[in-house]
Short mmCIF file of C-alpha atoms in Angstrom, two decimals:
data_model
loop_
_atom_site.label_atom_id
_atom_site.label_comp_id
_atom_site.label_asym_id
_atom_site.label_seq_id
_atom_site.Cartn_x
_atom_site.Cartn_y
_atom_site.Cartn_z
CA UNK X 1 0.32 -0.34 -0.33
CA UNK X 2 1.71 3.21 -0.98
CA UNK X 3 1.11 6.55 0.67
CA UNK X 4 -1.79 7.67 -0.99
CA UNK X 5 -3.64 4.53 -0.62
CA UNK X 6 -3.29 4.37 3.28
CA UNK X 7 -4.50 7.87 3.56
CA UNK X 8 -7.66 7.28 1.30
CA UNK X 9 -7.76 3.68 3.31
CA UNK X 10 -8.00 5.77 6.46
CA UNK X 11 -10.26 8.24 5.60
CA UNK X 12 -12.78 5.87 4.17
CA UNK X 13 -12.65 3.42 7.01
CA UNK X 14 -11.59 4.79 10.55
CA UNK X 15 -14.32 7.07 11.37
CA UNK X 16 -16.49 4.14 11.11
CA UNK X 17 -14.33 1.73 12.73
CA UNK X 18 -13.83 4.12 15.97
CA UNK X 19 -17.57 4.67 16.16
CA UNK X 20 -19.07 1.22 15.83
CA UNK X 21 -16.04 -1.63 16.63
CA UNK X 22 -13.88 -2.40 19.57
CA UNK X 23 -9.93 -1.66 18.81
CA UNK X 24 -8.82 -5.15 19.98
CA UNK X 25 -8.07 -7.28 17.05
CA UNK X 26 -9.25 -4.52 14.74
CA UNK X 27 -8.15 -5.34 11.15
CA UNK X 28 -8.32 -1.71 10.17
CA UNK X 29 -6.14 -0.44 13.19
CA UNK X 30 -3.49 -3.56 11.83
CA UNK X 31 -3.67 -2.70 8.81
CA UNK X 32 -2.78 0.92 9.36
CA UNK X 33 0.07 0.36 11.48
CA UNK X 34 1.33 -2.30 9.14
CA UNK X 35 0.85 0.16 6.33
CA UNK X 36 2.56 3.09 7.58
CA UNK X 37 6.13 1.31 7.73
CA UNK X 38 5.88 0.11 3.81
CA UNK X 39 4.18 3.37 2.76
CA UNK X 40 6.99 5.90 4.15
CA UNK X 41 10.35 3.72 2.92
CA UNK X 42 13.05 3.74 5.09
CA UNK X 43 14.96 2.98 2.21
CA UNK X 44 14.59 7.16 1.18
CA UNK X 45 14.95 8.11 4.61
CA UNK X 46 18.09 6.33 5.80
CA UNK X 47 18.86 4.09 8.73
CA UNK X 48 19.04 7.22 10.77
CA UNK X 49 15.12 7.35 10.89
CA UNK X 50 12.45 5.23 12.22
CA UNK X 51 8.66 5.36 11.52
CA UNK X 52 6.03 4.58 13.70
CA UNK X 53 2.23 4.96 13.93
CA UNK X 54 -0.62 5.16 16.42
CA UNK X 55 -4.52 4.93 16.37
CA UNK X 56 -4.50 4.84 20.41
CA UNK X 57 -3.72 2.41 23.42
CA UNK X 58 -6.53 0.71 24.82
CA UNK X 59 -9.31 3.52 23.35
CA UNK X 60 -9.40 5.00 19.95
CA UNK X 61 -7.51 7.99 19.29
CA UNK X 62 -9.38 10.89 18.24
CA UNK X 63 -6.35 11.74 15.67
CA UNK X 64 -4.56 9.06 14.43
CA UNK X 65 -0.72 9.55 13.27
CA UNK X 66 2.32 8.42 11.60
CA UNK X 67 5.74 10.11 12.72
CA UNK X 68 9.28 9.78 11.40
CA UNK X 69 11.80 10.04 14.05
CA UNK X 70 15.27 10.92 13.94
CA UNK X 71 16.49 8.13 16.48
CA UNK X 72 19.35 10.28 17.56
CA UNK X 73 16.92 12.94 19.03
CA UNK X 74 13.28 10.97 19.64
CA UNK X 75 11.60 7.73 19.05
CA UNK X 76 8.63 8.83 20.70
CA UNK X 77 6.22 11.56 19.56
CA UNK X 78 5.96 12.46 23.65
CA UNK X 79 9.12 14.08 23.53
CA UNK X 80 11.87 15.79 21.30
CA UNK X 81 11.14 16.88 17.83
CA UNK X 82 9.22 14.88 14.88
CA UNK X 83 8.20 15.04 11.62
CA UNK X 84 4.27 13.80 11.68
CA UNK X 85 1.63 13.09 9.88
CA UNK X 86 -1.79 14.22 11.94
CA UNK X 87 -5.13 13.27 10.62
CA UNK X 88 -7.91 15.85 11.08
CA UNK X 89 -10.40 14.42 13.60
CA UNK X 90 -13.26 14.08 10.36
CA UNK X 91 -10.18 12.05 8.76
CA UNK X 92 -10.78 13.61 5.68
CA UNK X 93 -7.32 15.68 6.06
CA UNK X 94 -3.75 15.33 7.01
CA UNK X 95 -1.18 17.61 8.11
CA UNK X 96 2.32 17.29 7.60
CA UNK X 97 3.95 18.73 10.51
CA UNK X 98 7.19 19.56 12.15
CA UNK X 99 6.10 19.03 15.62
CA UNK X 100 6.98 18.87 19.39
CA UNK X 101 7.01 16.33 22.07
CA UNK X 102 3.57 17.34 24.11
CA UNK X 103 4.26 15.21 27.16
CA UNK X 104 7.93 16.12 27.70
CA UNK X 105 7.08 19.80 27.80
CA UNK X 106 3.93 19.31 29.99
CA UNK X 107 5.70 17.05 32.61
CA UNK X 108 9.03 19.52 32.76
CA UNK X 109 7.50 23.11 32.25
CA UNK X 110 4.56 24.65 34.21
CA UNK X 111 2.60 26.48 31.66
CA UNK X 112 2.42 23.91 28.69
CA UNK X 113 0.56 26.12 26.17
CA UNK X 114 2.77 29.01 26.35
CA UNK X 115 6.02 27.52 26.40
CA UNK X 116 5.12 25.29 23.42
CA UNK X 117 4.38 28.56 21.47
CA UNK X 118 7.11 30.55 22.43
CA UNK X 119 9.25 27.59 20.97
CA UNK X 120 7.36 27.23 18.17
CA UNK X 121 7.68 31.35 17.31
CA UNK X 122 11.43 30.84 17.98
CA UNK X 123 12.21 28.03 15.30
CA UNK X 124 9.55 30.13 13.03
CA UNK X 125 11.29 33.23 13.07
CA UNK X 126 14.82 31.73 12.62
CA UNK X 127 14.99 28.46 10.79
CA UNK X 128 16.30 29.87 7.16
CA UNK X 129 15.06 26.51 5.33
CA UNK X 130 11.12 27.19 6.11
CA UNK X 131 9.59 28.00 2.87
CA UNK X 132 5.83 29.83 2.48
CA UNK X 133 5.18 28.47 -1.13
CA UNK X 134 4.00 25.08 -2.01
CA UNK X 135 1.11 25.27 0.80
CA UNK X 136 4.03 25.28 3.45
CA UNK X 137 3.01 27.60 6.07
CA UNK X 138 3.96 28.39 10.09
CA UNK X 139 0.13 29.23 10.58
CA UNK X 140 -1.67 27.24 13.11
CA UNK X 141 -3.12 23.93 12.30
CA UNK X 142 -6.58 22.86 12.52
CA UNK X 143 -7.46 19.23 13.61
CA UNK X 144 -10.59 19.54 15.38
CA UNK X 145 -13.05 19.59 12.45
CA UNK X 146 -15.47 17.47 14.54
CA UNK X 147 -16.59 18.99 17.91
CA UNK X 148 -17.20 16.01 19.77
CA UNK X 149 -13.60 14.63 18.98
CA UNK X 150 -11.95 17.73 19.82
CA UNK X 151 -9.98 16.92 22.96
CA UNK X 152 -7.12 18.31 25.20
CA UNK X 153 -4.94 16.03 23.35
CA UNK X 154 -6.13 16.87 19.69
CA UNK X 155 -5.39 20.72 21.10
CA UNK X 156 -2.02 19.96 22.42
CA UNK X 157 -0.87 18.61 18.94
CA UNK X 158 -2.18 21.96 17.51
CA UNK X 159 0.14 23.71 19.77
CA UNK X 160 3.01 21.54 19.36
CA UNK X 161 3.10 22.23 15.54
CA UNK X 162 5.95 24.57 14.38
CA UNK X 163 5.81 24.21 10.36
CA UNK X 164 3.17 22.16 8.59
CA UNK X 165 1.49 21.24 4.92
CA UNK X 166 -2.26 20.36 4.45
CA UNK X 167 -3.66 17.72 2.32
CA UNK X 168 -6.88 17.32 1.24
CA UNK X 169 -7.05 13.17 1.19
CA UNK X 170 -10.04 13.49 -1.36
CA UNK X 171 -8.08 15.43 -3.80
CA UNK X 172 -5.13 13.26 -3.84
CA UNK X 173 -4.16 10.73 -6.48
CA UNK X 174 -1.84 8.00 -7.31
CA UNK X 175 0.30 10.69 -9.20
CA UNK X 176 0.75 12.63 -5.84
CA UNK X 177 2.64 9.79 -4.37
CA UNK X 178 5.96 11.32 -5.46
CA UNK X 179 4.78 15.02 -4.19
CA UNK X 180 4.23 13.24 -0.60
CA UNK X 181 7.77 12.37 -0.65
CA UNK X 182 9.23 15.48 -2.11
CA UNK X 183 7.68 17.35 0.79
CA UNK X 184 8.66 14.89 3.48
CA UNK X 185 12.46 15.14 2.23
CA UNK X 186 12.05 19.14 2.31
CA UNK X 187 10.55 18.85 5.94
CA UNK X 188 13.57 16.75 7.09
CA UNK X 189 15.73 19.38 5.30
CA UNK X 190 14.13 21.75 7.73
CA UNK X 191 14.14 19.37 10.85
CA UNK X 192 17.89 18.76 10.17
CA UNK X 193 18.59 22.60 10.35
CA UNK X 194 16.90 22.60 13.67
CA UNK X 195 19.06 19.82 14.68
CA UNK X 196 22.35 21.42 14.13
CA UNK X 197 21.31 23.78 16.23
CA UNK X 198 20.49 21.87 19.53
CA UNK X 199 22.79 22.57 21.91
CA UNK X 200 25.05 19.41 22.45
CA UNK X 201 24.75 17.81 25.89
CA UNK X 202 24.16 14.18 25.50
CA UNK X 203 20.99 12.77 26.01
CA UNK X 204 19.75 16.40 27.30
CA UNK X 205 20.29 18.28 24.11
CA UNK X 206 16.74 18.91 23.49
CA UNK X 207 15.96 20.31 27.04
CA UNK X 208 19.04 22.26 27.16
CA UNK X 209 17.99 24.11 23.78
CA UNK X 210 14.61 24.59 25.37
CA UNK X 211 15.73 26.06 28.48
CA UNK X 212 17.80 28.61 26.67
CA UNK X 213 14.84 29.50 24.30
CA UNK X 214 12.93 30.13 27.58
CA UNK X 215 15.11 32.16 29.15
CA UNK X 216 15.06 34.56 26.01
CA UNK X 217 18.18 33.33 24.31
CA UNK X 218 19.25 34.89 21.09
CA UNK X 219 19.32 32.87 17.90
CA UNK X 220 23.05 33.88 16.91
CA UNK X 221 24.21 33.02 20.55
CA UNK X 222 22.54 29.41 20.12
CA UNK X 223 24.12 28.79 16.76
CA UNK X 224 27.57 29.77 17.80
CA UNK X 225 27.15 27.93 21.25
CA UNK X 226 25.99 24.93 19.13
CA UNK X 227 28.79 25.50 16.53
CA UNK X 228 31.51 26.02 19.09
CA UNK X 229 30.98 22.70 20.87
CA UNK X 230 30.82 20.74 17.41
CA UNK X 231 34.13 22.40 16.61
CA UNK X 232 35.58 21.51 19.90
CA UNK X 233 34.60 17.90 19.61
CA UNK X 234 36.30 17.56 16.64
CA UNK X 235 39.41 19.13 17.76
CA UNK X 236 39.79 16.61 20.94
CA UNK X 237 38.93 13.75 18.55
CA UNK X 238 40.85 14.48 15.37
CA UNK X 239 43.72 16.59 16.92
CA UNK X 240 43.57 18.94 14.70
CA UNK X 241 47.23 20.13 14.56
CA UNK X 242 49.81 20.28 11.73
CA UNK X 243 47.40 19.00 9.39
CA UNK X 244 50.00 19.28 6.37
CA UNK X 245 52.18 17.24 7.80
CA UNK X 246 49.83 14.95 9.34
CA UNK X 247 48.21 14.56 5.62
CA UNK X 248 51.85 13.72 4.30
CA UNK X 249 52.48 11.04 6.85
CA UNK X 250 48.98 9.64 6.67
CA UNK X 251 48.03 10.01 2.94
CA UNK X 252 47.43 6.74 0.97
CA UNK X 253 48.51 6.36 -2.69
CA UNK X 254 45.65 5.15 -4.58
CA UNK X 255 45.74 3.87 -8.37
CA UNK X 256 42.96 3.97 -10.72
CA UNK X 257 43.61 3.61 -14.56
CA UNK X 258 46.51 5.87 -15.44
CA UNK X 259 45.62 8.60 -12.81
CA UNK X 260 47.04 8.16 -9.23
CA UNK X 261 45.88 10.68 -6.11
CA UNK X 262 46.20 10.58 -2.50
CA UNK X 263 43.22 9.68 -0.48
CA UNK X 264 43.67 11.59 3.07
CA UNK X 265 41.58 12.38 6.01
CA UNK X 266 41.37 16.31 5.40
CA UNK X 267 40.72 17.48 9.13
CA UNK X 268 40.16 20.83 8.43
CA UNK X 269 37.69 20.28 6.30
CA UNK X 270 35.64 17.99 8.82
CA UNK X 271 35.63 20.74 11.31
CA UNK X 272 34.45 23.24 8.96
CA UNK X 273 31.74 20.78 7.31
CA UNK X 274 30.64 20.27 10.61
CA UNK X 275 29.79 23.56 11.04
CA UNK X 276 26.44 25.30 10.30
CA UNK X 277 26.78 26.73 6.55
CA UNK X 278 29.09 23.76 5.60
CA UNK X 279 26.71 20.89 6.69
CA UNK X 280 23.73 22.70 5.98
CA UNK X 281 24.61 22.97 2.01
CA UNK X 282 25.38 19.39 1.92
CA UNK X 283 22.04 18.49 3.26
CA UNK X 284 19.97 20.93 1.09
CA UNK X 285 21.94 19.19 -2.11
CA UNK X 286 21.39 15.76 -0.75
CA UNK X 287 17.49 16.20 -0.51
CA UNK X 288 17.82 18.00 -4.09
CA UNK X 289 19.00 15.20 -5.39
CA UNK X 290 16.36 12.93 -3.81
CA UNK X 291 13.72 15.14 -5.48
CA UNK X 292 15.61 15.41 -8.67
CA UNK X 293 15.67 11.71 -8.90
CA UNK X 294 12.09 11.27 -7.63
CA UNK X 295 10.36 13.39 -10.65
CA UNK X 296 12.11 11.17 -13.42
CA UNK X 297 11.16 7.43 -13.64
CA UNK X 298 14.23 6.36 -15.26
CA UNK X 299 16.23 7.99 -12.15
CA UNK X 300 13.43 7.30 -9.43
CA UNK X 301 14.44 3.34 -8.57
CA UNK X 302 18.00 5.00 -7.50
CA UNK X 303 16.74 7.22 -4.97
CA UNK X 304 17.36 4.97 -2.14
CA UNK X 305 21.21 4.58 -3.24
CA UNK X 306 22.15 8.31 -2.88
CA UNK X 307 24.83 8.13 -0.34
CA UNK X 308 26.40 10.84 1.62
CA UNK X 309 29.97 9.94 1.77
CA UNK X 310 31.06 12.92 3.39
CA UNK X 311 29.59 11.52 6.67
CA UNK X 312 32.35 8.95 6.85
CA UNK X 313 35.30 11.20 6.27
CA UNK X 314 36.26 13.92 3.68
CA UNK X 315 39.36 12.25 1.81
CA UNK X 316 37.13 11.38 -1.29
CA UNK X 317 37.29 14.32 -3.51
CA UNK X 318 33.56 14.46 -3.26
CA UNK X 319 30.58 14.61 -0.74
CA UNK X 320 27.61 12.76 -2.54
CA UNK X 321 27.14 10.00 -4.68
CA UNK X 322 24.04 10.10 -6.66
CA UNK X 323 22.81 9.27 -10.11
CA UNK X 324 21.99 10.97 -13.71
CA UNK X 325 20.57 10.20 -16.71
CA UNK X 326 23.25 8.81 -19.17
CA UNK X 327 23.55 11.28 -21.97
CA UNK X 328 24.35 8.94 -24.69
CA UNK X 329 21.50 6.40 -23.62
CA UNK X 330 18.56 8.19 -22.24
CA UNK X 331 17.20 4.83 -20.68
CA UNK X 332 20.09 4.21 -18.76
CA UNK X 333 21.61 5.60 -15.56
CA UNK X 334 25.09 6.64 -14.68
CA UNK X 335 26.80 7.35 -11.00
CA UNK X 336 27.49 11.32 -10.39
CA UNK X 337 30.12 12.35 -7.57
CA UNK X 338 28.93 15.91 -6.30
CA UNK X 339 31.26 18.05 -4.30
CA UNK X 340 29.55 20.68 -2.34
CA UNK X 341 30.92 24.22 -1.89
CA UNK X 342 29.19 26.16 0.52
CA UNK X 343 29.74 30.35 0.58
CA UNK X 344 28.06 33.07 2.56
CA UNK X 345 29.36 35.59 0.08
CA UNK X 346 28.07 36.48 -3.17
CA UNK X 347 27.56 34.27 -6.45
CA UNK X 348 30.84 35.66 -7.62
CA UNK X 349 32.77 34.31 -4.53
CA UNK X 350 35.36 31.87 -5.38
CA UNK X 351 35.84 28.41 -4.12
CA UNK X 352 38.72 26.31 -2.95
CA UNK X 353 39.47 23.05 -4.56
CA UNK X 354 42.09 21.27 -2.86
CA UNK X 355 44.83 19.36 -4.67
CA UNK X 356 42.88 16.05 -3.66
CA UNK X 357 39.78 17.20 -4.95
CA UNK X 358 41.40 18.03 -8.44
CA UNK X 359 43.02 14.99 -8.79
CA UNK X 360 39.74 13.24 -8.37
CA UNK X 361 38.16 15.35 -10.87
CA UNK X 362 40.46 14.21 -13.32
CA UNK X 363 40.22 10.65 -12.85
CA UNK X 364 36.21 11.05 -12.86
CA UNK X 365 36.02 13.18 -15.57
CA UNK X 366 32.64 14.24 -16.74
CA UNK X 367 30.64 12.65 -14.06
CA UNK X 368 32.06 14.80 -11.11
CA UNK X 369 29.85 18.18 -10.40
CA UNK X 370 30.81 20.97 -8.30
CA UNK X 371 27.73 22.71 -6.74
CA UNK X 372 28.05 25.98 -5.02
CA UNK X 373 25.73 26.43 -2.09
CA UNK X 374 25.27 30.26 -1.69
CA UNK X 375 23.76 31.21 1.73
CA UNK X 376 22.65 34.79 1.79
CA UNK X 377 21.31 36.68 5.13
CA UNK X 378 20.83 32.98 6.68
CA UNK X 379 18.50 31.89 3.80
CA UNK X 380 20.22 28.87 1.30
CA UNK X 381 19.60 29.21 -2.53
#
């Protein structure tokens, strides 16, 4: 069952089931929970993510949901920040929502509603990857179409929203599956930007960031705090000293065809890449590539094969392995290699190519691509 089919299945069946049938052993409930795991393919998301779904515990939920969790942040909608599909309580619509964990806030802070709103406003005012076209919005969501099913929990889900897009299920067709996946990838891009601004504090990073926001912390200060801790950790782990000398000693000569180049650990680039701008640029390009491949039926089967090789080190001479239509044969697909250059300058700002990157470019020829990601006033282009 694909994603559109699953949404329509719930629209057609859920309301009647919760009105007239018990939850125990219910076939619709079983099909929904199983269908959610295949409708949102982990192969598309990557191994860092987990998909869960719920129709309630013990009693039917007025608002069923499907959630995509970053396992490093949260595996439950009760805490952290998650990407959640929330059905309206008449089951004719669904929101894709960047959503806070209600239970955690309710258990740890006095004024739950005010706290959730303040956190949402903070991210809405500062995240640079938010967009207001394609029906994405920071406006409040409305789950309470049916007044009889509009309880405190449903209102809590609404207050937890940071950023969303609404879908009228009756208007969706099978052709919209690609659109839904592209929208999900965009939401993941936004989530990853938010994640980069969480204060590193082991398992308490979300709470430390919330506490910072609630004490009227400044976004620039939060950015510097998160960035500084990441670089300090890198320096401790990688012993960022005498880079050139270490590269000479630790470089490994690789031969491929008639070209020789060195694959070496680039410690400086690793530090830069883990700052906000460098990593954000790679994330944007990674998700752009996923969206691009999804749009073409020839490249669509290769979406799950896109690899963010820079996650494991920067000695490859490129950051991402992706795919494109073979210019010689339009029904074939070739592997391409992408090096992302992120700058906060203008379009005319030159970027640096290392000797290793240049040698790899000579080796790969016309399948190497350089993408310059320009971030102007905090907004990536």
